[in-house]
Short mmCIF file of C-alpha atoms and ligand atoms in Angstrom, two decimals:
data_model
loop_
_atom_site.label_atom_id
_atom_site.label_comp_id
_atom_site.label_asym_id
_atom_site.label_seq_id
_atom_site.Cartn_x
_atom_site.Cartn_y
_atom_site.Cartn_z
CA MET A 28 17.88 150.23 165.76
CA SER A 29 15.51 148.76 163.26
CA PHE A 30 16.54 145.78 161.17
CA LEU A 31 16.39 147.96 158.05
CA SER A 32 18.72 150.67 159.38
CA PHE A 33 21.09 147.97 160.68
CA ARG A 34 21.23 146.57 157.14
CA LEU A 35 21.89 150.09 155.84
CA LEU A 36 24.69 150.61 158.36
CA LEU A 37 26.21 147.28 157.41
CA PHE A 38 26.06 148.27 153.76
CA ILE A 39 27.79 151.61 154.41
CA VAL A 40 30.49 149.99 156.53
CA SER A 41 31.22 147.34 153.90
CA CYS A 42 31.30 149.94 151.12
CA PHE A 43 33.86 151.90 153.10
CA ALA A 44 35.91 148.76 153.71
CA ILE A 45 35.92 147.89 150.02
CA MET A 46 36.88 151.44 149.04
CA THR A 47 39.76 151.41 151.52
CA MET A 48 40.96 148.12 150.10
CA LEU A 49 40.81 149.50 146.57
CA VAL A 50 42.57 152.73 147.43
CA SER A 51 45.25 151.40 149.76
CA PRO A 52 47.69 150.06 147.13
CA CYS A 53 48.00 153.64 145.82
CA LEU A 54 48.93 155.00 149.22
CA ALA A 55 52.47 155.23 150.49
CA GLY A 56 53.52 153.81 153.83
CA HIS A 57 52.03 156.59 155.93
CA GLY A 58 48.73 156.91 154.17
CA GLU A 59 49.73 159.83 151.94
CA GLU A 60 49.27 159.62 148.23
CA ARG A 61 52.56 159.36 146.39
CA GLU A 62 53.28 161.78 143.58
CA ALA A 63 53.43 160.05 140.20
CA LYS A 64 56.91 159.95 138.69
CA VAL A 65 57.15 158.60 135.16
CA GLY A 66 60.39 157.35 133.66
CA ILE A 67 61.60 155.75 130.47
CA LEU A 68 64.02 152.84 130.39
CA LEU A 69 65.56 152.06 127.00
CA VAL A 70 66.81 148.50 126.72
CA ALA A 71 69.14 147.38 123.95
CA PHE A 72 71.00 144.10 123.57
CA GLY A 73 74.11 146.25 123.88
CA SER A 74 77.41 146.28 122.06
CA THR A 75 81.11 146.24 122.86
CA ILE A 76 81.81 148.38 119.77
CA PRO A 77 81.99 152.13 120.63
CA GLU A 78 80.59 153.25 117.24
CA ALA A 79 77.64 150.91 117.74
CA ARG A 80 76.86 152.57 121.05
CA GLU A 81 76.77 155.93 119.23
CA ALA A 82 73.92 154.56 117.13
CA LEU A 83 72.02 153.92 120.36
CA ALA A 84 72.75 157.48 121.47
CA HIS A 85 70.81 158.59 118.39
CA VAL A 86 67.75 156.76 119.73
CA GLU A 87 68.09 158.61 123.02
CA VAL A 88 68.19 161.95 121.19
CA ARG A 89 64.94 161.08 119.40
CA VAL A 90 63.26 159.94 122.63
CA SER A 91 64.34 163.04 124.56
CA GLU A 92 63.04 165.29 121.76
CA GLN A 93 59.67 163.58 122.11
CA TYR A 94 59.65 163.52 125.93
CA PRO A 95 61.83 166.43 127.10
CA ASP A 96 60.49 166.32 130.66
CA THR A 97 60.84 162.59 131.25
CA GLU A 98 64.01 161.03 132.61
CA ILE A 99 65.54 158.44 130.28
CA ARG A 100 67.72 155.62 131.52
CA TRP A 101 69.49 152.73 129.79
CA ALA A 102 70.01 149.03 130.29
CA TYR A 103 71.74 146.37 128.20
CA SER A 104 70.07 142.99 128.15
CA ALA A 105 73.19 141.00 127.16
CA ALA A 106 75.14 139.87 130.24
CA LEU A 107 78.22 139.04 128.15
CA VAL A 108 78.30 142.53 126.63
CA ARG A 109 77.98 144.08 130.11
CA SER A 110 80.82 142.02 131.53
CA ILE A 111 83.18 142.84 128.62
CA LEU A 112 82.36 146.54 129.03
CA ARG A 113 82.87 146.30 132.80
CA GLU A 114 86.45 145.12 132.17
CA GLN A 115 86.91 148.33 130.17
CA GLY A 116 85.60 150.35 133.11
CA LEU A 117 82.18 150.96 131.54
CA GLU A 118 79.23 150.16 133.78
CA TYR A 119 75.94 149.25 132.15
CA ASP A 120 72.92 148.07 134.12
CA SER A 121 70.93 144.96 133.38
CA PRO A 122 67.19 145.67 133.00
CA ALA A 123 66.60 144.32 136.54
CA MET A 124 69.37 146.49 138.02
CA ALA A 125 68.09 149.59 136.20
CA LEU A 126 64.53 148.96 137.41
CA ALA A 127 65.76 148.40 140.97
CA ARG A 128 67.53 151.78 140.85
CA MET A 129 64.41 153.45 139.43
CA MET A 130 62.37 151.86 142.20
CA GLU A 131 64.81 153.26 144.75
CA ASP A 132 64.68 156.69 143.07
CA GLY A 133 60.92 156.91 143.53
CA PHE A 134 59.61 156.28 140.02
CA THR A 135 55.99 155.15 140.10
CA HIS A 136 55.48 154.35 136.41
CA VAL A 137 58.18 153.14 134.03
CA ALA A 138 57.85 152.59 130.30
CA VAL A 139 60.51 150.11 129.26
CA GLN A 140 61.22 150.26 125.53
CA SER A 141 62.74 147.18 123.97
CA LEU A 142 65.18 148.20 121.22
CA HIS A 143 65.38 144.62 120.07
CA THR A 144 64.36 143.67 116.55
CA ILE A 145 62.02 140.72 117.08
CA PRO A 146 59.95 139.41 120.00
CA GLY A 147 62.53 136.75 120.85
CA GLU A 148 64.35 135.64 123.98
CA GLU A 149 65.67 139.10 124.94
CA TYR A 150 62.23 140.68 124.69
CA HIS A 151 60.38 137.92 126.52
CA GLY A 152 62.97 138.00 129.29
CA LEU A 153 62.41 141.74 129.55
CA LEU A 154 58.64 141.22 129.83
CA GLN A 155 59.14 138.87 132.77
CA THR A 156 61.53 141.26 134.50
CA ALA A 157 59.15 144.20 134.02
CA HIS A 158 56.25 142.11 135.29
CA ALA A 159 58.20 141.19 138.42
CA PHE A 160 58.82 144.88 139.20
CA SER A 161 55.27 146.00 138.42
CA GLY A 162 53.30 146.52 141.64
CA MET A 163 56.14 145.33 143.87
CA PRO A 164 55.46 146.42 147.47
CA LYS A 165 56.92 149.91 148.08
CA GLY A 166 58.06 149.87 144.45
CA MET A 167 56.70 150.99 141.10
CA ASP A 168 52.93 150.91 140.50
CA THR A 169 53.26 149.94 136.84
CA VAL A 170 56.09 148.86 134.58
CA LEU A 171 55.07 148.40 130.95
CA VAL A 172 57.18 147.22 128.04
CA GLY A 173 56.99 148.68 124.54
CA SER A 174 57.20 146.05 121.79
CA PRO A 175 60.39 145.44 119.84
CA LEU A 176 60.70 146.64 116.23
CA LEU A 177 58.67 143.88 114.62
CA ALA A 178 55.63 142.99 116.68
CA THR A 179 52.52 143.53 114.55
CA ALA A 180 51.49 143.31 110.90
CA GLY A 181 51.62 147.10 110.86
CA ASP A 182 55.21 147.06 112.15
CA LEU A 183 56.22 144.72 109.33
CA GLN A 184 54.72 147.11 106.77
CA ALA A 185 56.36 150.12 108.43
CA ALA A 186 59.74 148.38 108.72
CA ALA A 187 59.63 147.26 105.07
CA ASP A 188 58.82 150.86 104.04
CA ALA A 189 61.62 152.21 106.25
CA ILE A 190 64.12 149.79 104.70
CA MET A 191 63.02 150.66 101.18
CA ALA A 192 63.32 154.39 101.93
CA ASN A 193 66.89 153.93 103.15
CA LEU A 194 68.42 151.66 100.50
CA PRO A 195 71.93 152.69 99.42
CA THR A 196 71.40 155.46 96.86
CA GLU A 197 73.97 154.05 94.37
CA ARG A 198 72.16 150.71 94.21
CA THR A 199 70.46 149.87 90.90
CA PRO A 200 67.38 147.55 90.72
CA GLY A 201 69.52 144.67 89.38
CA ASP A 202 71.71 144.74 92.50
CA ALA A 203 70.67 142.70 95.50
CA VAL A 204 70.31 144.24 98.95
CA ILE A 205 70.83 141.67 101.70
CA LEU A 206 69.97 142.46 105.30
CA LEU A 207 71.75 140.43 107.96
CA GLY A 208 69.47 139.69 110.89
CA HIS A 209 70.50 137.85 114.03
CA GLY A 210 68.05 134.93 113.96
CA THR A 211 67.16 132.64 116.84
CA HIS A 212 65.77 129.26 117.85
CA HIS A 213 62.92 131.21 119.53
CA PRO A 214 59.55 131.18 117.67
CA GLY A 215 59.96 134.95 117.22
CA ASP A 216 62.39 134.00 114.41
CA ALA A 217 59.37 133.78 112.10
CA MET A 218 59.34 137.59 111.96
CA TYR A 219 62.30 137.53 109.55
CA ALA A 220 60.40 135.42 107.01
CA ALA A 221 57.37 137.65 107.52
CA LEU A 222 59.48 140.72 106.80
CA GLN A 223 60.90 139.02 103.71
CA TYR A 224 57.33 138.60 102.42
CA HIS A 225 56.69 142.34 102.80
CA LEU A 226 60.04 143.29 101.26
CA TRP A 227 59.40 141.09 98.23
CA GLN A 228 56.08 142.86 97.70
CA ARG A 229 58.14 146.02 97.28
CA ASP A 230 61.29 144.76 95.56
CA PRO A 231 62.16 141.14 94.64
CA ASN A 232 65.90 141.80 95.01
CA VAL A 233 65.78 142.92 98.63
CA PHE A 234 66.51 140.00 100.95
CA VAL A 235 66.61 139.38 104.65
CA GLY A 236 68.78 136.56 106.00
CA THR A 237 69.88 135.55 109.47
CA VAL A 238 73.01 134.19 111.11
CA GLU A 239 71.24 131.83 113.52
CA GLY A 240 67.72 131.41 112.14
CA VAL A 241 65.61 131.23 108.99
CA PRO A 242 66.02 132.42 106.26
CA ALA A 243 69.77 131.74 106.12
CA LEU A 244 72.27 133.02 103.56
CA ASP A 245 72.04 129.62 101.87
CA ASP A 246 68.37 130.31 101.15
CA ILE A 247 69.35 133.50 99.33
CA ARG A 248 72.39 132.33 97.32
CA PRO A 249 70.47 130.11 94.84
CA ILE A 250 68.10 132.99 94.08
CA LEU A 251 71.03 135.31 93.35
CA ALA A 252 72.52 132.66 91.05
CA GLU A 253 69.21 132.06 89.27
CA ARG A 254 68.79 135.80 88.64
CA THR A 255 72.50 136.16 87.70
CA ILE A 256 72.91 138.95 90.22
CA THR A 257 76.52 140.14 90.29
CA LYS A 258 76.43 142.83 92.97
CA ALA A 259 75.00 142.86 96.49
CA TYR A 260 74.81 145.50 99.21
CA LEU A 261 75.09 143.99 102.68
CA LEU A 262 73.47 145.78 105.61
CA PRO A 263 72.99 144.72 109.23
CA PHE A 264 69.38 144.28 110.29
CA MET A 265 70.12 144.93 113.95
CA ALA A 266 69.87 148.11 116.00
CA VAL A 267 73.63 148.59 115.80
CA ALA A 268 76.44 147.57 113.45
CA GLY A 269 78.22 145.56 116.13
CA ASP A 270 80.19 142.36 116.27
CA HIS A 271 77.89 140.37 113.94
CA ALA A 272 77.92 143.11 111.30
CA ILE A 273 81.67 143.59 111.48
CA ASN A 274 82.59 139.89 111.53
CA ASP A 275 79.74 137.67 110.25
CA MET A 276 78.69 140.15 107.59
CA ALA A 277 81.66 142.23 106.49
CA GLY A 278 84.58 140.17 107.87
CA ASP A 279 87.43 138.58 105.89
CA GLU A 280 87.05 135.12 107.46
CA PRO A 281 86.01 132.49 104.88
CA ASP A 282 82.59 131.99 106.53
CA SER A 283 81.55 135.68 106.49
CA TRP A 284 78.72 136.61 104.13
CA ASN A 285 81.11 138.98 102.42
CA SER A 286 83.57 136.11 101.70
CA ILE A 287 80.90 133.56 100.74
CA LEU A 288 79.21 135.90 98.25
CA THR A 289 82.55 137.07 96.84
CA ALA A 290 83.47 133.40 96.26
CA ASP A 291 80.11 133.01 94.48
CA GLY A 292 81.20 135.74 92.07
CA VAL A 293 79.02 138.46 93.63
CA GLU A 294 80.65 141.83 94.20
CA THR A 295 79.82 143.04 97.70
CA VAL A 296 79.42 146.46 99.25
CA CYS A 297 79.12 146.41 103.04
CA VAL A 298 77.24 149.23 104.76
CA LEU A 299 78.09 149.27 108.46
CA LYS A 300 75.06 151.12 109.71
CA GLY A 301 72.63 149.78 112.31
CA THR A 302 68.87 150.23 112.04
CA ALA A 303 68.96 152.59 115.06
CA GLU A 304 70.67 155.09 112.74
CA TYR A 305 67.60 155.35 110.50
CA ASP A 306 64.95 157.80 111.68
CA ALA A 307 62.18 155.88 109.93
CA VAL A 308 63.10 152.76 111.94
CA VAL A 309 63.40 154.68 115.22
CA ASP A 310 59.89 156.02 114.52
CA ILE A 311 58.54 152.48 114.93
CA TRP A 312 60.18 152.05 118.35
CA LEU A 313 58.93 155.54 119.30
CA ALA A 314 55.37 154.55 118.39
CA HIS A 315 55.66 151.49 120.66
CA LEU A 316 56.99 153.64 123.48
CA ALA A 317 54.13 156.10 123.01
CA SER A 318 51.56 153.33 123.36
CA ALA A 319 53.22 152.07 126.57
CA LEU A 320 53.24 155.62 128.03
CA ALA A 321 49.61 156.12 126.98
CA HIS A 322 48.59 153.47 129.55
CA PHE A 323 49.78 155.58 132.51
CO1 CO B 420 74.70 136.98 118.62
#
């Protein structure tokens, strides 16, 4: 064999070796290519309130209309919510448990859609979980996570438009509309202030406040007083009208927003409807899911 043909042989052999290395992760245990099986995992914080869970069911209806041939599964990211529901005999998976089951059931590609509002702790935890399951030996090839409601500048515009399109119909421009968001110590909290900016470009009397972050109700009260606003509509800015909406927003306790504003001389109207009940809001989550699925 000449030196040249030996070099050629070496080249062919190494090409084959490289190709085998590249192809092998796609092969199942016995060298046969696995059939792709795509699934959707919807992940909400979760709620112990049955009516709130019906709002989430509305999201599932929208997703199944869009993807009639794709299996949809659920997980709740809040451990406390899951354990309360478990005591009532209702089993909800954590994202990790749901992904483990999907792995066992032969899914190769899973689009996980975060139904959270901001990219905070719940969402970032979900990213880590999805990453851990992505490419796990004998598991899923790819697990991708769709962004929560507010992730980009475009989302903020779309969410502000969706809110404006769904304001209570009886509300007059002199009445305030106050959205109650959760709020967090996580840097993702800045999304609420960003949304406020976009809402104020559309209507100066539409506010977003948070229970645990910034802006707070105390940032809104002086503005109401300055504008001598006497009526406010209170709406949750969370996927579901759960515990925070029922207690922190609409409750009778002296520290609820309802009680604080009433004491300020502002008449309140509480609307117990989560954002998952508005089609225009669900559209934003659906767009994020579509972009995750487009990667497969
Ligand atoms: Co909370």
